[in-house]
Coordinates of C-alpha atoms in Angstrom, one line a residue:
M1 CA 3.4 8.4 18.3
F2 CA -0.1 8.9 17.7
H3 CA 2.5 6.8 17.6
P4 CA 7.2 0.7 13.4
V5 CA 7.2 -2.5 9.0
S6 CA 10.2 -3.9 8.0
L7 CA 11.1 -4.1 4.3
S8 CA 11.8 -7.6 3.1
R9 CA 15.5 -8.4 3.0
R10 CA 15.7 -8.0 -0.8
T11 CA 14.0 -4.7 -0.7
L12 CA 16.1 -3.4 2.2
L13 CA 19.1 -4.2 0.0
G14 CA 17.7 -2.0 -2.7
A15 CA 15.8 -4.3 -5.1
A16 CA 13.8 -2.2 -7.5
G17 CA 11.4 -4.9 -8.3
L18 CA 8.8 -4.0 -5.7
A19 CA 8.2 -0.5 -7.1
A20 CA 7.7 -1.9 -10.6
A21 CA 5.3 -4.6 -9.2
A22 CA 3.2 -2.1 -7.4
V23 CA -0.1 -1.6 -9.2
A24 CA -0.5 1.6 -11.0
A25 CA -4.2 1.9 -10.0
A26 CA -4.9 2.7 -6.3
P27 CA -5.0 -0.7 -4.5
V28 CA -7.5 -1.2 -1.7
L29 CA -6.6 -3.5 1.2
T30 CA -9.4 -6.0 1.4
S31 CA -9.7 -9.3 3.2
P32 CA -9.1 -12.3 0.9
A33 CA -12.1 -14.6 0.2
S34 CA -10.2 -17.4 2.0
A35 CA -7.1 -17.8 4.0
A36 CA -5.4 -19.8 1.3
T37 CA -3.3 -17.0 0.0
T38 CA 0.2 -17.0 -1.4
A39 CA 2.8 -16.2 1.2
T40 CA 5.2 -13.4 0.5
D41 CA 8.7 -12.5 1.7
R42 CA 7.1 -9.7 3.7
G43 CA 9.4 -8.6 6.6
Y44 CA 8.4 -7.7 10.1
G45 CA 9.9 -5.1 12.4
V46 CA 9.4 -4.2 16.0
F47 CA 9.6 -1.2 18.3
L48 CA 10.3 -2.1 22.0
P49 CA 10.4 0.5 24.7
A50 CA 13.4 -1.2 26.3
Y51 CA 15.5 -0.7 23.2
P52 CA 18.0 1.0 22.9
G53 CA 19.6 -0.1 26.2
N54 CA 18.4 -3.7 26.5
L55 CA 19.4 -5.7 23.5
E56 CA 18.2 -8.8 25.2
S57 CA 14.6 -7.5 24.9
V58 CA 14.9 -7.8 21.1
R59 CA 16.0 -11.5 21.4
T60 CA 13.2 -12.1 23.9
A61 CA 10.6 -10.6 21.6
G62 CA 11.9 -12.7 18.7
A63 CA 11.7 -15.9 20.8
A64 CA 8.2 -15.0 22.0
V65 CA 6.8 -14.9 18.5
G66 CA 9.1 -17.6 17.0
R67 CA 10.9 -15.4 14.6
M68 CA 13.5 -12.7 15.0
P69 CA 12.5 -9.3 13.5
E70 CA 14.1 -8.2 10.3
L71 CA 14.0 -4.6 11.5
V72 CA 14.4 -2.9 14.9
T73 CA 13.2 0.7 15.2
W74 CA 13.7 3.4 17.8
Y75 CA 13.4 7.2 18.2
V76 CA 16.0 9.9 18.5
A77 CA 15.0 13.5 19.3
W78 CA 17.3 16.2 17.9
S79 CA 17.3 18.0 21.3
T80 CA 19.3 15.2 22.8
K81 CA 22.2 16.2 20.5
T82 CA 22.8 12.4 20.1
A83 CA 25.5 11.5 17.7
F84 CA 24.8 8.8 15.0
P85 CA 24.1 5.8 17.2
L86 CA 26.8 3.5 15.8
A87 CA 26.9 1.1 18.7
Q88 CA 23.2 0.4 18.4
V89 CA 23.3 0.2 14.7
Q90 CA 26.1 -2.3 14.9
E91 CA 24.4 -4.5 17.5
V92 CA 21.1 -4.6 15.7
T93 CA 22.9 -5.5 12.5
A94 CA 24.8 -8.2 14.3
L95 CA 21.4 -9.7 15.2
G96 CA 20.6 -10.0 11.5
A97 CA 18.1 -7.1 11.5
V98 CA 18.2 -3.7 9.9
P99 CA 18.3 -0.7 12.2
E100 CA 15.7 2.0 11.7
I101 CA 16.0 5.4 13.4
T102 CA 13.0 7.7 13.6
W103 CA 14.7 11.0 13.6
E104 CA 12.6 13.6 15.4
P105 CA 13.5 17.3 15.0
W106 CA 12.1 18.6 18.3
D107 CA 12.4 18.8 22.1
P108 CA 9.7 16.4 23.3
A109 CA 9.4 18.3 26.6
R110 CA 8.3 21.5 24.8
G111 CA 5.2 20.4 23.0
T112 CA 4.2 21.4 19.5
V113 CA 5.0 25.1 19.6
Q114 CA 8.8 25.4 19.4
S115 CA 11.1 27.1 16.9
T116 CA 14.6 25.7 17.5
Y117 CA 14.2 22.8 15.0
S118 CA 11.6 24.2 12.7
M119 CA 11.3 23.0 9.2
A120 CA 12.1 26.5 8.0
S121 CA 15.4 26.5 10.0
I122 CA 16.3 23.1 8.7
A123 CA 15.6 24.2 5.1
A124 CA 17.6 27.3 5.6
G125 CA 20.7 25.3 6.5
R126 CA 20.9 26.2 10.2
H127 CA 21.3 22.5 11.3
D128 CA 23.6 21.4 8.5
S129 CA 26.5 20.6 10.7
Y130 CA 24.4 18.2 12.8
I131 CA 22.9 16.5 9.8
R132 CA 26.3 16.2 8.1
S133 CA 27.7 14.6 11.2
W134 CA 25.1 11.8 11.0
A135 CA 25.5 11.5 7.3
R136 CA 29.3 11.1 7.5
A137 CA 29.0 8.5 10.3
A138 CA 26.3 6.6 8.4
A139 CA 28.4 6.6 5.2
A140 CA 31.4 5.4 7.2
W141 CA 29.3 2.5 8.5
G142 CA 28.3 1.6 5.0
R143 CA 25.7 -1.0 5.7
P144 CA 21.9 -0.7 5.5
V145 CA 20.2 1.8 7.8
R146 CA 16.7 3.2 7.5
L147 CA 16.0 6.8 8.5
R148 CA 12.4 8.0 9.2
F149 CA 12.8 11.8 9.4
A150 CA 9.9 13.9 10.7
H151 CA 7.3 11.2 10.5
E152 CA 3.5 11.7 10.8
S153 CA 3.7 15.1 9.2
N154 CA 0.0 15.1 8.4
G155 CA -1.0 14.9 12.1
S156 CA -1.3 17.6 14.8
W157 CA 0.9 16.2 17.5
Y158 CA 4.4 17.2 16.2
P159 CA 5.7 20.7 15.5
W160 CA 7.0 19.7 12.1
A161 CA 3.5 18.7 11.0
V162 CA 1.9 20.8 8.2
G163 CA -0.4 23.4 9.8
V164 CA 1.2 23.1 13.2
N165 CA 3.8 25.5 14.7
G166 CA 3.6 27.6 11.5
T167 CA 4.8 24.7 9.4
T168 CA 3.9 24.9 5.7
A169 CA 3.9 22.1 3.2
S170 CA 6.7 23.9 1.2
Q171 CA 8.8 24.3 4.4
Y172 CA 8.4 20.6 5.3
A173 CA 9.3 19.4 1.8
A174 CA 12.3 21.7 1.6
A175 CA 13.6 20.5 5.0
W176 CA 13.1 16.9 3.9
R177 CA 15.0 17.4 0.6
R178 CA 17.8 19.2 2.4
V179 CA 18.3 16.3 4.8
V180 CA 18.4 13.8 2.0
T181 CA 20.7 15.9 -0.1
L182 CA 23.2 16.2 2.7
F183 CA 23.2 12.5 3.3
R184 CA 23.7 11.8 -0.4
S185 CA 26.4 14.4 -0.6
A186 CA 28.2 12.7 2.2
G187 CA 28.1 9.4 0.3
A188 CA 25.6 7.8 2.6
R189 CA 23.8 5.8 -0.1
N190 CA 23.4 2.9 2.4
V191 CA 20.7 5.0 4.1
Q192 CA 17.1 4.5 3.0
H193 CA 15.0 7.5 3.6
V194 CA 11.5 6.5 4.7
W195 CA 8.7 9.1 4.3
C196 CA 6.0 8.0 6.7
P197 CA 2.8 9.9 7.3
N198 CA 0.0 8.9 9.6
I199 CA -3.2 7.3 8.2
P200 CA -5.4 10.1 6.9
F201 CA -8.4 11.2 8.8
A202 CA -10.9 14.1 8.7
G203 CA -9.1 17.4 8.4
T204 CA -5.6 16.2 7.5
P205 CA -3.9 17.5 4.4
A206 CA -3.8 15.4 1.2
L207 CA -0.7 13.2 1.3
A208 CA 0.3 14.3 -2.2
S209 CA 0.4 17.9 -1.0
I210 CA 3.1 17.2 1.6
Y211 CA 5.1 14.6 -0.3
P212 CA 8.8 15.6 -0.9
G213 CA 8.9 13.8 -4.3
D214 CA 10.1 10.4 -5.5
A215 CA 13.6 11.8 -6.2
Y216 CA 14.0 12.3 -2.4
V217 CA 12.2 9.3 -1.0
D218 CA 13.3 5.6 -1.0
V219 CA 10.4 4.1 0.8
V220 CA 6.9 5.3 1.7
G221 CA 5.3 4.2 4.9
L222 CA 2.0 4.7 6.8
D223 CA 1.4 4.6 10.6
G224 CA -1.9 3.4 11.9
Y225 CA -3.6 1.9 15.0
N226 CA -6.8 0.3 15.8
W227 CA -7.6 2.1 19.0
G228 CA -10.8 0.1 19.6
T229 CA -12.8 1.6 22.4
S230 CA -9.7 2.4 24.5
Q231 CA -10.4 6.1 24.1
D232 CA -13.6 8.1 24.4
W233 CA -13.2 9.2 20.8
S234 CA -12.3 5.9 19.3
Q235 CA -14.2 2.8 18.0
W236 CA -13.2 -0.6 16.7
G237 CA -12.0 -0.8 13.1
T238 CA -10.7 -3.7 11.0
F239 CA -7.2 -3.7 9.6
T240 CA -8.6 -2.6 6.3
D241 CA -10.6 0.1 8.0
V242 CA -7.4 1.4 9.5
F243 CA -5.1 1.2 6.5
G244 CA -7.1 0.8 3.3
A245 CA -7.8 4.4 2.4
G246 CA -4.3 5.6 3.2
V247 CA -2.7 2.9 1.1
S248 CA -5.0 3.8 -1.8
E249 CA -4.1 7.4 -1.4
L250 CA -0.4 6.8 -1.4
R251 CA -0.6 4.6 -4.4
S252 CA -2.5 7.3 -6.3
F253 CA 0.8 9.4 -6.6
T254 CA 3.8 7.1 -5.9
G255 CA 5.0 3.7 -6.8
K256 CA 7.8 3.7 -4.2
P257 CA 8.2 0.6 -2.0
L258 CA 5.5 0.6 0.6
V259 CA 5.6 -0.4 4.3
L260 CA 3.5 0.1 7.4
G261 CA 5.7 2.0 9.7
E262 CA 3.8 1.6 12.9
V263 CA 1.0 -0.9 13.6
G264 CA -0.9 -1.6 16.8
C265 CA -4.2 -2.9 18.0
A266 CA -6.0 -2.4 21.3
E267 CA -7.8 -5.1 23.2
A268 CA -10.8 -3.0 24.2
G269 CA -13.8 -3.2 21.9
G270 CA -13.3 -6.3 19.9
D271 CA -11.2 -9.5 19.3
K272 CA -7.6 -8.5 19.0
A273 CA -6.4 -12.0 18.1
A274 CA -8.9 -12.1 15.2
W275 CA -7.7 -8.6 14.2
I276 CA -4.1 -9.8 14.0
A277 CA -5.1 -12.9 12.1
D278 CA -7.0 -10.8 9.6
M279 CA -4.0 -8.4 9.3
F280 CA -1.8 -11.2 8.2
A281 CA -4.4 -12.6 5.8
V282 CA -4.8 -9.2 4.2
L283 CA -1.1 -8.6 3.9
D284 CA -0.6 -12.1 2.4
A285 CA -3.1 -11.1 -0.3
H286 CA -1.4 -7.7 -0.9
P287 CA 2.3 -8.2 -1.6
E288 CA 2.6 -4.6 -2.7
V289 CA 2.9 -3.9 1.1
A290 CA 6.4 -5.1 1.8
G291 CA 6.2 -5.4 5.5
F292 CA 5.2 -3.8 8.9
T293 CA 6.6 -2.8 12.2
W294 CA 4.6 -3.6 15.3
F295 CA 4.6 -1.0 18.1
N296 CA 5.1 -3.4 21.0
A297 CA 4.5 -1.2 24.0
A298 CA 1.9 -0.6 26.7
K299 CA 1.5 3.2 26.2
E300 CA -1.9 4.8 25.6
T301 CA -3.3 1.3 25.8
D302 CA -1.7 -2.1 25.6
W303 CA -0.5 -2.4 22.0
R304 CA 1.7 -5.4 22.8
V305 CA 1.2 -8.7 20.9
E306 CA 1.5 -10.5 24.3
S307 CA -1.4 -8.5 25.8
T308 CA -3.2 -11.8 25.9
Q309 CA -2.1 -15.3 25.1
A310 CA -4.6 -15.4 22.2
S311 CA -3.1 -12.3 20.6
L312 CA 0.4 -13.7 21.0
D313 CA -0.7 -17.0 19.4
A314 CA -2.3 -15.2 16.5
F315 CA 0.9 -13.2 15.9
R316 CA 3.1 -16.3 16.2
A317 CA 1.0 -18.0 13.5
G318 CA 1.1 -14.9 11.3
V319 CA 4.9 -14.5 11.3
A320 CA 5.6 -18.2 11.1

């Protein structure tokens, strides 16, 4: 993370209607004139630092906000050599949620300069056996799974990001296409491949320049945070400030189903409860955004919805 949104149930199951409904012109996320907007079947997802490992933390989070999440996301680094996490996939599915795995081709302990899992090596087929092992296991499972491979590839904090660790846009796209091709060849059509950059900011590559192409992407996402004044380089921004430009840029080149892959808001620098309330109002007015995943962790700052009672109350009202 400079570091998830759940698809609505119908979209997770592959409905094509959302892409057709997405406006062809670039939409801009703006606050509605009033709160009296039409509710959508927008889904919500959650990342919790205690999961995997503590399934009860998911139930507790759902009880706290008055609604169980439709999606649970977690992170798997390739360096761990972890097999397809069938046990976790099964237990999340049993809760009535869709599992989403953010699949990270790196060793987190080695920083951004590392070659073992480079995009060039993936594109060249040097990790095919590992990828195929996941693809076959996912196909055997057969039920919906979302896979976010090599997310935030327009940033500077991961070795797979374009312009970092020698990674080029063509290498990144080729690696992405190889992963998707191997999953499809294994019959893992139950896996939705989520391409999820970070919100654009000064100096990042144009999103279209690093996009693998509609034929290889099932869902597009966008990660973004209101850091408030929690960092010496940050300032308070509205939900639209955070996501508006990125959503417009995505919609300028793809009509694929759109989600917000990671969302969070700091307490410092403004009114977090009001920010959350505005987020739901904007999303209700923009059904082209199918859902969001809240990054519910105290990490760089306290992103949790329960950071204050007011923030929790606002979130409860929004997901009700």
